[in-house]
């Protein structure tokens, strides 16, 4: 009997991460990541095949302990869905603001991938990074978010080539604006009223992630850009 593939989803308790777990649960075993033990436990309870991964991804020691606690010998995929928005004009941001955004959106992605490499290599697994339209085009204010997503895009491109000899695939998914809590925060920052009908559904992004994870072994889905379709009321800007 063939065992089900196992995928770790960071930020799996809400938004895009939760939709990804929903999209995979029927035929995958899940490891659901989050910073809150209660939120992770609640998310795991939604499925028969889920286990927790509780870690502060901004903290190296916390992340290392959480990976070691999993005791993984193989891992078929990791989806880096956790992220922070990072609002503010250049004139208002300080070094700590830049560091916090880059720590979660870039450094944590690189470090967690590194820690999972032995298990990913054993399974010839797939790494999927949830990026943004802001990783393809940039505009202000909010340059800190775009800068972090451009850096994440460069990281993903570099990982793809570095990990290819290990049999590990790397994909980057770039959604446009998505109807999530992050979008509510962004609309508030921009002084606009939030209406979820204006944006992509998280399930649409989850479908793209599933494609990257389940592509046949001869193929690597390098990059997917998921933009709002004609049924949304407006396309908005590139920013997620």
PDB file of C-alpha atoms in Angstrom:
ATOM      1  CA  UNK A   1       0.000   0.000   0.000  1.00  0.00           C
ATOM      2  CA  UNK A   2       1.379   3.396  -1.029  1.00  0.00           C
ATOM      3  CA  UNK A   3       1.596   5.895   1.820  1.00  0.00           C
ATOM      4  CA  UNK A   4       0.071   9.332   1.448  1.00  0.00           C
ATOM      5  CA  UNK A   5       2.458  12.231   0.824  1.00  0.00           C
ATOM      6  CA  UNK A   6       3.149  14.497   3.796  1.00  0.00           C
ATOM      7  CA  UNK A   7       3.219  18.300   3.425  1.00  0.00           C
ATOM      8  CA  UNK A   8       4.078  20.958   6.009  1.00  0.00           C
ATOM      9  CA  UNK A   9       2.139  24.219   5.587  1.00  0.00           C
ATOM     10  CA  UNK A  10       3.332  27.239   7.550  1.00  0.00           C
ATOM     11  CA  UNK A  11       0.685  29.818   8.346  1.00  0.00           C
ATOM     12  CA  UNK A  12      -1.813  26.999   8.013  1.00  0.00           C
ATOM     13  CA  UNK A  13      -4.322  28.246  10.573  1.00  0.00           C
ATOM     14  CA  UNK A  14      -5.988  30.912   8.442  1.00  0.00           C
ATOM     15  CA  UNK A  15      -6.198  32.613   5.066  1.00  0.00           C
ATOM     16  CA  UNK A  16      -4.272  31.116   2.166  1.00  0.00           C
ATOM     17  CA  UNK A  17      -2.546  28.571   4.406  1.00  0.00           C
ATOM     18  CA  UNK A  18      -5.861  27.219   5.663  1.00  0.00           C
ATOM     19  CA  UNK A  19      -7.206  26.994   2.102  1.00  0.00           C
ATOM     20  CA  UNK A  20      -4.091  25.050   1.105  1.00  0.00           C
ATOM     21  CA  UNK A  21      -4.678  22.568   3.924  1.00  0.00           C
ATOM     22  CA  UNK A  22      -8.288  22.174   2.781  1.00  0.00           C
ATOM     23  CA  UNK A  23      -7.137  21.550  -0.789  1.00  0.00           C
ATOM     24  CA  UNK A  24      -4.637  18.870   0.243  1.00  0.00           C
ATOM     25  CA  UNK A  25      -6.426  17.094   3.092  1.00  0.00           C
ATOM     26  CA  UNK A  26      -8.244  14.516   0.973  1.00  0.00           C
ATOM     27  CA  UNK A  27      -5.066  12.800  -0.204  1.00  0.00           C
ATOM     28  CA  UNK A  28      -2.200  14.205   1.888  1.00  0.00           C
ATOM     29  CA  UNK A  29      -1.070  13.994   5.499  1.00  0.00           C
ATOM     30  CA  UNK A  30      -0.692  17.499   6.872  1.00  0.00           C
ATOM     31  CA  UNK A  31       1.685  19.210   9.253  1.00  0.00           C
ATOM     32  CA  UNK A  32       0.061  22.527  10.126  1.00  0.00           C
ATOM     33  CA  UNK A  33       2.301  25.368  11.221  1.00  0.00           C
ATOM     34  CA  UNK A  34       1.545  28.431  13.293  1.00  0.00           C
ATOM     35  CA  UNK A  35       2.822  30.523  16.186  1.00  0.00           C
ATOM     36  CA  UNK A  36      -0.172  29.912  18.478  1.00  0.00           C
ATOM     37  CA  UNK A  37      -0.508  26.417  19.948  1.00  0.00           C
ATOM     38  CA  UNK A  38      -4.255  26.910  20.415  1.00  0.00           C
ATOM     39  CA  UNK A  39      -4.798  28.057  16.838  1.00  0.00           C
ATOM     40  CA  UNK A  40      -2.711  25.188  15.468  1.00  0.00           C
ATOM     41  CA  UNK A  41      -4.586  22.646  17.606  1.00  0.00           C
ATOM     42  CA  UNK A  42      -7.903  24.032  16.369  1.00  0.00           C
ATOM     43  CA  UNK A  43      -6.713  23.815  12.753  1.00  0.00           C
ATOM     44  CA  UNK A  44      -5.481  20.243  13.178  1.00  0.00           C
ATOM     45  CA  UNK A  45      -8.840  19.222  14.613  1.00  0.00           C
ATOM     46  CA  UNK A  46     -10.433  20.014  11.246  1.00  0.00           C
ATOM     47  CA  UNK A  47      -8.752  16.991   9.696  1.00  0.00           C
ATOM     48  CA  UNK A  48      -8.168  13.332  10.498  1.00  0.00           C
ATOM     49  CA  UNK A  49      -4.654  13.414   9.134  1.00  0.00           C
ATOM     50  CA  UNK A  50      -2.974  16.491  10.642  1.00  0.00           C
ATOM     51  CA  UNK A  51      -0.273  17.101  13.225  1.00  0.00           C
ATOM     52  CA  UNK A  52       0.981  20.377  14.725  1.00  0.00           C
ATOM     53  CA  UNK A  53       4.079  22.447  14.044  1.00  0.00           C
ATOM     54  CA  UNK A  54       4.161  25.265  16.584  1.00  0.00           C
ATOM     55  CA  UNK A  55       7.042  27.687  16.108  1.00  0.00           C
ATOM     56  CA  UNK A  56       7.935  31.359  16.178  1.00  0.00           C
ATOM     57  CA  UNK A  57       9.489  31.516  12.707  1.00  0.00           C
ATOM     58  CA  UNK A  58      11.244  34.764  13.608  1.00  0.00           C
ATOM     59  CA  UNK A  59      13.206  32.875  16.266  1.00  0.00           C
ATOM     60  CA  UNK A  60      15.917  30.452  15.139  1.00  0.00           C
ATOM     61  CA  UNK A  61      15.906  28.368  18.321  1.00  0.00           C
ATOM     62  CA  UNK A  62      12.112  28.003  18.327  1.00  0.00           C
ATOM     63  CA  UNK A  63      12.097  26.907  14.689  1.00  0.00           C
ATOM     64  CA  UNK A  64      14.933  24.428  15.216  1.00  0.00           C
ATOM     65  CA  UNK A  65      13.237  22.850  18.240  1.00  0.00           C
ATOM     66  CA  UNK A  66       9.958  22.533  16.375  1.00  0.00           C
ATOM     67  CA  UNK A  67      11.604  20.800  13.411  1.00  0.00           C
ATOM     68  CA  UNK A  68      13.509  18.428  15.687  1.00  0.00           C
ATOM     69  CA  UNK A  69      10.295  17.570  17.544  1.00  0.00           C
ATOM     70  CA  UNK A  70       8.704  16.415  14.286  1.00  0.00           C
ATOM     71  CA  UNK A  71      11.326  13.689  13.900  1.00  0.00           C
ATOM     72  CA  UNK A  72      10.844  13.603  10.146  1.00  0.00           C
ATOM     73  CA  UNK A  73      12.737  11.094   8.030  1.00  0.00           C
ATOM     74  CA  UNK A  74      11.002  12.176   4.817  1.00  0.00           C
ATOM     75  CA  UNK A  75       8.829  15.096   3.756  1.00  0.00           C
ATOM     76  CA  UNK A  76       7.099  15.342   0.390  1.00  0.00           C
ATOM     77  CA  UNK A  77       6.538  19.062   0.495  1.00  0.00           C
ATOM     78  CA  UNK A  78       6.733  22.301   2.439  1.00  0.00           C
ATOM     79  CA  UNK A  79       4.562  25.315   1.647  1.00  0.00           C
ATOM     80  CA  UNK A  80       5.855  28.592   3.032  1.00  0.00           C
ATOM     81  CA  UNK A  81       2.561  30.433   3.474  1.00  0.00           C
ATOM     82  CA  UNK A  82       3.348  32.395   6.653  1.00  0.00           C
ATOM     83  CA  UNK A  83       4.133  36.039   6.024  1.00  0.00           C
ATOM     84  CA  UNK A  84       3.725  39.603   7.259  1.00  0.00           C
ATOM     85  CA  UNK A  85       2.517  42.662   5.387  1.00  0.00           C
ATOM     86  CA  UNK A  86       4.936  45.355   6.465  1.00  0.00           C
ATOM     87  CA  UNK A  87       3.080  48.640   5.911  1.00  0.00           C
ATOM     88  CA  UNK A  88       4.479  52.136   5.958  1.00  0.00           C
ATOM     89  CA  UNK A  89       6.090  54.811   3.829  1.00  0.00           C
ATOM     90  CA  UNK A  90       9.877  54.958   3.615  1.00  0.00           C
ATOM     91  CA  UNK A  91       9.881  58.142   5.693  1.00  0.00           C
ATOM     92  CA  UNK A  92       8.049  56.380   8.538  1.00  0.00           C
ATOM     93  CA  UNK A  93       9.879  53.041   8.673  1.00  0.00           C
ATOM     94  CA  UNK A  94      12.771  52.264  10.984  1.00  0.00           C
ATOM     95  CA  UNK A  95      15.320  49.460  10.906  1.00  0.00           C
ATOM     96  CA  UNK A  96      13.238  47.244  13.175  1.00  0.00           C
ATOM     97  CA  UNK A  97      10.324  47.488  10.718  1.00  0.00           C
ATOM     98  CA  UNK A  98      12.544  46.360   7.846  1.00  0.00           C
ATOM     99  CA  UNK A  99      14.124  43.604   9.920  1.00  0.00           C
ATOM    100  CA  UNK A 100      10.768  42.190  11.078  1.00  0.00           C
ATOM    101  CA  UNK A 101       9.389  42.012   7.537  1.00  0.00           C
ATOM    102  CA  UNK A 102      12.515  40.431   6.063  1.00  0.00           C
ATOM    103  CA  UNK A 103      12.888  38.052   9.014  1.00  0.00           C
ATOM    104  CA  UNK A 104       9.535  36.387   8.329  1.00  0.00           C
ATOM    105  CA  UNK A 105       9.202  36.803   4.569  1.00  0.00           C
ATOM    106  CA  UNK A 106      12.781  35.871   3.621  1.00  0.00           C
ATOM    107  CA  UNK A 107      15.080  34.659   6.399  1.00  0.00           C
ATOM    108  CA  UNK A 108      12.556  32.261   7.951  1.00  0.00           C
ATOM    109  CA  UNK A 109      11.840  30.720   4.535  1.00  0.00           C
ATOM    110  CA  UNK A 110      15.522  30.058   3.929  1.00  0.00           C
ATOM    111  CA  UNK A 111      16.219  28.736   7.424  1.00  0.00           C
ATOM    112  CA  UNK A 112      13.211  26.429   7.672  1.00  0.00           C
ATOM    113  CA  UNK A 113      13.980  25.012   4.234  1.00  0.00           C
ATOM    114  CA  UNK A 114      17.546  24.346   5.352  1.00  0.00           C
ATOM    115  CA  UNK A 115      16.353  22.490   8.443  1.00  0.00           C
ATOM    116  CA  UNK A 116      13.980  20.349   6.381  1.00  0.00           C
ATOM    117  CA  UNK A 117      16.458  19.480   3.620  1.00  0.00           C
ATOM    118  CA  UNK A 118      17.334  15.931   4.766  1.00  0.00           C
ATOM    119  CA  UNK A 119      13.666  14.938   4.901  1.00  0.00           C
ATOM    120  CA  UNK A 120      12.886  16.707   1.617  1.00  0.00           C
ATOM    121  CA  UNK A 121      15.822  15.060  -0.134  1.00  0.00           C
ATOM    122  CA  UNK A 122      14.772  11.611   1.109  1.00  0.00           C
ATOM    123  CA  UNK A 123      11.346  12.103  -0.495  1.00  0.00           C
ATOM    124  CA  UNK A 124      12.554  14.082  -3.534  1.00  0.00           C
ATOM    125  CA  UNK A 125      10.106  16.662  -2.271  1.00  0.00           C
ATOM    126  CA  UNK A 126       8.811  20.044  -3.360  1.00  0.00           C
ATOM    127  CA  UNK A 127       9.257  23.502  -1.823  1.00  0.00           C
ATOM    128  CA  UNK A 128       6.513  26.042  -2.552  1.00  0.00           C
ATOM    129  CA  UNK A 129       6.914  29.690  -1.547  1.00  0.00           C
ATOM    130  CA  UNK A 130       3.817  31.902  -1.453  1.00  0.00           C
ATOM    131  CA  UNK A 131       5.099  35.183  -2.840  1.00  0.00           C
ATOM    132  CA  UNK A 132       2.972  38.050  -4.198  1.00  0.00           C
ATOM    133  CA  UNK A 133       2.331  40.229  -7.197  1.00  0.00           C
ATOM    134  CA  UNK A 134       4.545  42.611  -5.239  1.00  0.00           C
ATOM    135  CA  UNK A 135       7.404  40.213  -5.881  1.00  0.00           C
ATOM    136  CA  UNK A 136       7.068  41.013  -9.595  1.00  0.00           C
ATOM    137  CA  UNK A 137       6.333  44.766  -9.596  1.00  0.00           C
ATOM    138  CA  UNK A 138       6.868  47.381  -6.896  1.00  0.00           C
ATOM    139  CA  UNK A 139       5.334  50.720  -5.983  1.00  0.00           C
ATOM    140  CA  UNK A 140       5.111  52.946  -2.948  1.00  0.00           C
ATOM    141  CA  UNK A 141       4.208  53.385  -0.245  1.00  0.00           C
ATOM    142  CA  UNK A 142       4.817  49.963   1.189  1.00  0.00           C
ATOM    143  CA  UNK A 143       8.212  49.373  -0.361  1.00  0.00           C
ATOM    144  CA  UNK A 144       9.312  47.228   2.565  1.00  0.00           C
ATOM    145  CA  UNK A 145       6.798  44.533   1.620  1.00  0.00           C
ATOM    146  CA  UNK A 146       7.738  44.625  -2.065  1.00  0.00           C
ATOM    147  CA  UNK A 147      11.433  44.560  -1.219  1.00  0.00           C
ATOM    148  CA  UNK A 148      10.955  41.475   0.941  1.00  0.00           C
ATOM    149  CA  UNK A 149       8.962  39.745  -1.789  1.00  0.00           C
ATOM    150  CA  UNK A 150      11.550  40.578  -4.450  1.00  0.00           C
ATOM    151  CA  UNK A 151      14.149  39.082  -2.108  1.00  0.00           C
ATOM    152  CA  UNK A 152      11.959  36.003  -1.605  1.00  0.00           C
ATOM    153  CA  UNK A 153      11.691  35.651  -5.373  1.00  0.00           C
ATOM    154  CA  UNK A 154      15.489  35.768  -5.720  1.00  0.00           C
ATOM    155  CA  UNK A 155      15.813  33.244  -2.903  1.00  0.00           C
ATOM    156  CA  UNK A 156      13.342  30.906  -4.599  1.00  0.00           C
ATOM    157  CA  UNK A 157      15.150  31.154  -7.938  1.00  0.00           C
ATOM    158  CA  UNK A 158      18.479  30.416  -6.254  1.00  0.00           C
ATOM    159  CA  UNK A 159      17.080  27.501  -4.225  1.00  0.00           C
ATOM    160  CA  UNK A 160      15.576  25.982  -7.358  1.00  0.00           C
ATOM    161  CA  UNK A 161      18.980  25.623  -8.977  1.00  0.00           C
ATOM    162  CA  UNK A 162      20.881  24.757  -5.801  1.00  0.00           C
ATOM    163  CA  UNK A 163      18.465  22.015  -4.746  1.00  0.00           C
ATOM    164  CA  UNK A 164      17.830  20.550  -8.192  1.00  0.00           C
ATOM    165  CA  UNK A 165      20.781  18.097  -7.914  1.00  0.00           C
ATOM    166  CA  UNK A 166      19.200  16.810  -4.670  1.00  0.00           C
ATOM    167  CA  UNK A 167      15.993  15.985  -6.532  1.00  0.00           C
ATOM    168  CA  UNK A 168      14.067  18.773  -4.767  1.00  0.00           C
ATOM    169  CA  UNK A 169      11.687  20.940  -6.787  1.00  0.00           C
ATOM    170  CA  UNK A 170      11.090  24.614  -5.929  1.00  0.00           C
ATOM    171  CA  UNK A 171       8.063  26.658  -6.997  1.00  0.00           C
ATOM    172  CA  UNK A 172       7.047  30.276  -6.445  1.00  0.00           C
ATOM    173  CA  UNK A 173       3.364  31.291  -6.393  1.00  0.00           C
ATOM    174  CA  UNK A 174       2.552  34.981  -6.919  1.00  0.00           C
ATOM    175  CA  UNK A 175      -1.069  35.843  -6.077  1.00  0.00           C
ATOM    176  CA  UNK A 176      -2.654  39.196  -6.678  1.00  0.00           C
ATOM    177  CA  UNK A 177      -4.833  40.640  -3.950  1.00  0.00           C
ATOM    178  CA  UNK A 178      -6.532  37.881  -1.959  1.00  0.00           C
ATOM    179  CA  UNK A 179      -9.545  38.058   0.360  1.00  0.00           C
ATOM    180  CA  UNK A 180      -7.741  37.454   3.663  1.00  0.00           C
ATOM    181  CA  UNK A 181      -7.103  39.228   6.972  1.00  0.00           C
ATOM    182  CA  UNK A 182      -3.965  40.692   5.404  1.00  0.00           C
ATOM    183  CA  UNK A 183      -6.117  42.340   2.756  1.00  0.00           C
ATOM    184  CA  UNK A 184      -8.318  43.875   5.455  1.00  0.00           C
ATOM    185  CA  UNK A 185      -5.178  45.334   7.044  1.00  0.00           C
ATOM    186  CA  UNK A 186      -3.938  46.653   3.708  1.00  0.00           C
ATOM    187  CA  UNK A 187      -7.270  48.295   2.863  1.00  0.00           C
ATOM    188  CA  UNK A 188      -7.247  49.989   6.259  1.00  0.00           C
ATOM    189  CA  UNK A 189      -3.717  51.278   5.605  1.00  0.00           C
ATOM    190  CA  UNK A 190      -4.831  52.615   2.214  1.00  0.00           C
ATOM    191  CA  UNK A 191      -7.990  54.194   3.642  1.00  0.00           C
ATOM    192  CA  UNK A 192     -10.371  52.037   1.612  1.00  0.00           C
ATOM    193  CA  UNK A 193     -13.458  50.054   2.572  1.00  0.00           C
ATOM    194  CA  UNK A 194     -12.861  46.313   2.365  1.00  0.00           C
ATOM    195  CA  UNK A 195     -15.122  44.146   0.188  1.00  0.00           C
ATOM    196  CA  UNK A 196     -13.999  40.548  -0.319  1.00  0.00           C
ATOM    197  CA  UNK A 197     -15.827  40.352  -3.660  1.00  0.00           C
ATOM    198  CA  UNK A 198     -13.078  42.566  -5.104  1.00  0.00           C
ATOM    199  CA  UNK A 199     -10.362  39.987  -4.569  1.00  0.00           C
ATOM    200  CA  UNK A 200      -9.145  36.488  -5.324  1.00  0.00           C
ATOM    201  CA  UNK A 201     -10.449  33.718  -3.100  1.00  0.00           C
ATOM    202  CA  UNK A 202      -7.805  31.881  -1.036  1.00  0.00           C
ATOM    203  CA  UNK A 203      -9.053  28.653  -2.648  1.00  0.00           C
ATOM    204  CA  UNK A 204      -7.865  29.924  -6.046  1.00  0.00           C
ATOM    205  CA  UNK A 205      -4.332  30.288  -4.719  1.00  0.00           C
ATOM    206  CA  UNK A 206      -4.562  26.872  -3.059  1.00  0.00           C
ATOM    207  CA  UNK A 207      -5.363  25.316  -6.450  1.00  0.00           C
ATOM    208  CA  UNK A 208      -2.123  26.737  -7.851  1.00  0.00           C
ATOM    209  CA  UNK A 209      -0.173  25.365  -4.890  1.00  0.00           C
ATOM    210  CA  UNK A 210      -1.701  21.939  -5.362  1.00  0.00           C
ATOM    211  CA  UNK A 211      -0.638  22.002  -9.020  1.00  0.00           C
ATOM    212  CA  UNK A 212       2.961  22.727  -8.031  1.00  0.00           C
ATOM    213  CA  UNK A 213       2.987  19.952  -5.418  1.00  0.00           C
ATOM    214  CA  UNK A 214       1.332  17.276  -7.548  1.00  0.00           C
ATOM    215  CA  UNK A 215       2.992  17.914 -10.910  1.00  0.00           C
ATOM    216  CA  UNK A 216       4.455  14.743 -12.398  1.00  0.00           C
ATOM    217  CA  UNK A 217       8.087  14.062 -11.411  1.00  0.00           C
ATOM    218  CA  UNK A 218       9.423  15.087 -14.831  1.00  0.00           C
ATOM    219  CA  UNK A 219       8.113  18.633 -14.356  1.00  0.00           C
ATOM    220  CA  UNK A 220       8.938  21.608 -12.152  1.00  0.00           C
ATOM    221  CA  UNK A 221       6.409  24.443 -11.908  1.00  0.00           C
ATOM    222  CA  UNK A 222       8.901  27.276 -11.614  1.00  0.00           C
ATOM    223  CA  UNK A 223       6.499  30.181 -11.103  1.00  0.00           C
ATOM    224  CA  UNK A 224       2.737  30.742 -11.148  1.00  0.00           C
ATOM    225  CA  UNK A 225       1.143  34.202 -11.254  1.00  0.00           C
ATOM    226  CA  UNK A 226      -2.494  34.121 -10.110  1.00  0.00           C
ATOM    227  CA  UNK A 227      -4.349  37.320 -10.959  1.00  0.00           C
ATOM    228  CA  UNK A 228      -7.953  38.403 -10.252  1.00  0.00           C
ATOM    229  CA  UNK A 229     -10.247  37.154 -12.998  1.00  0.00           C
ATOM    230  CA  UNK A 230     -13.115  38.880 -14.850  1.00  0.00           C
ATOM    231  CA  UNK A 231     -15.666  37.983 -12.169  1.00  0.00           C
ATOM    232  CA  UNK A 232     -13.964  40.157  -9.554  1.00  0.00           C
ATOM    233  CA  UNK A 233     -15.310  43.682  -9.348  1.00  0.00           C
ATOM    234  CA  UNK A 234     -11.921  45.282  -9.796  1.00  0.00           C
ATOM    235  CA  UNK A 235      -8.376  44.063 -10.261  1.00  0.00           C
ATOM    236  CA  UNK A 236      -6.724  46.443  -7.800  1.00  0.00           C
ATOM    237  CA  UNK A 237      -2.953  46.839  -7.777  1.00  0.00           C
ATOM    238  CA  UNK A 238      -0.266  44.194  -7.831  1.00  0.00           C
ATOM    239  CA  UNK A 239       0.152  44.290  -4.083  1.00  0.00           C
ATOM    240  CA  UNK A 240      -1.110  41.310  -2.087  1.00  0.00           C
TER     241      UNK A 240
END
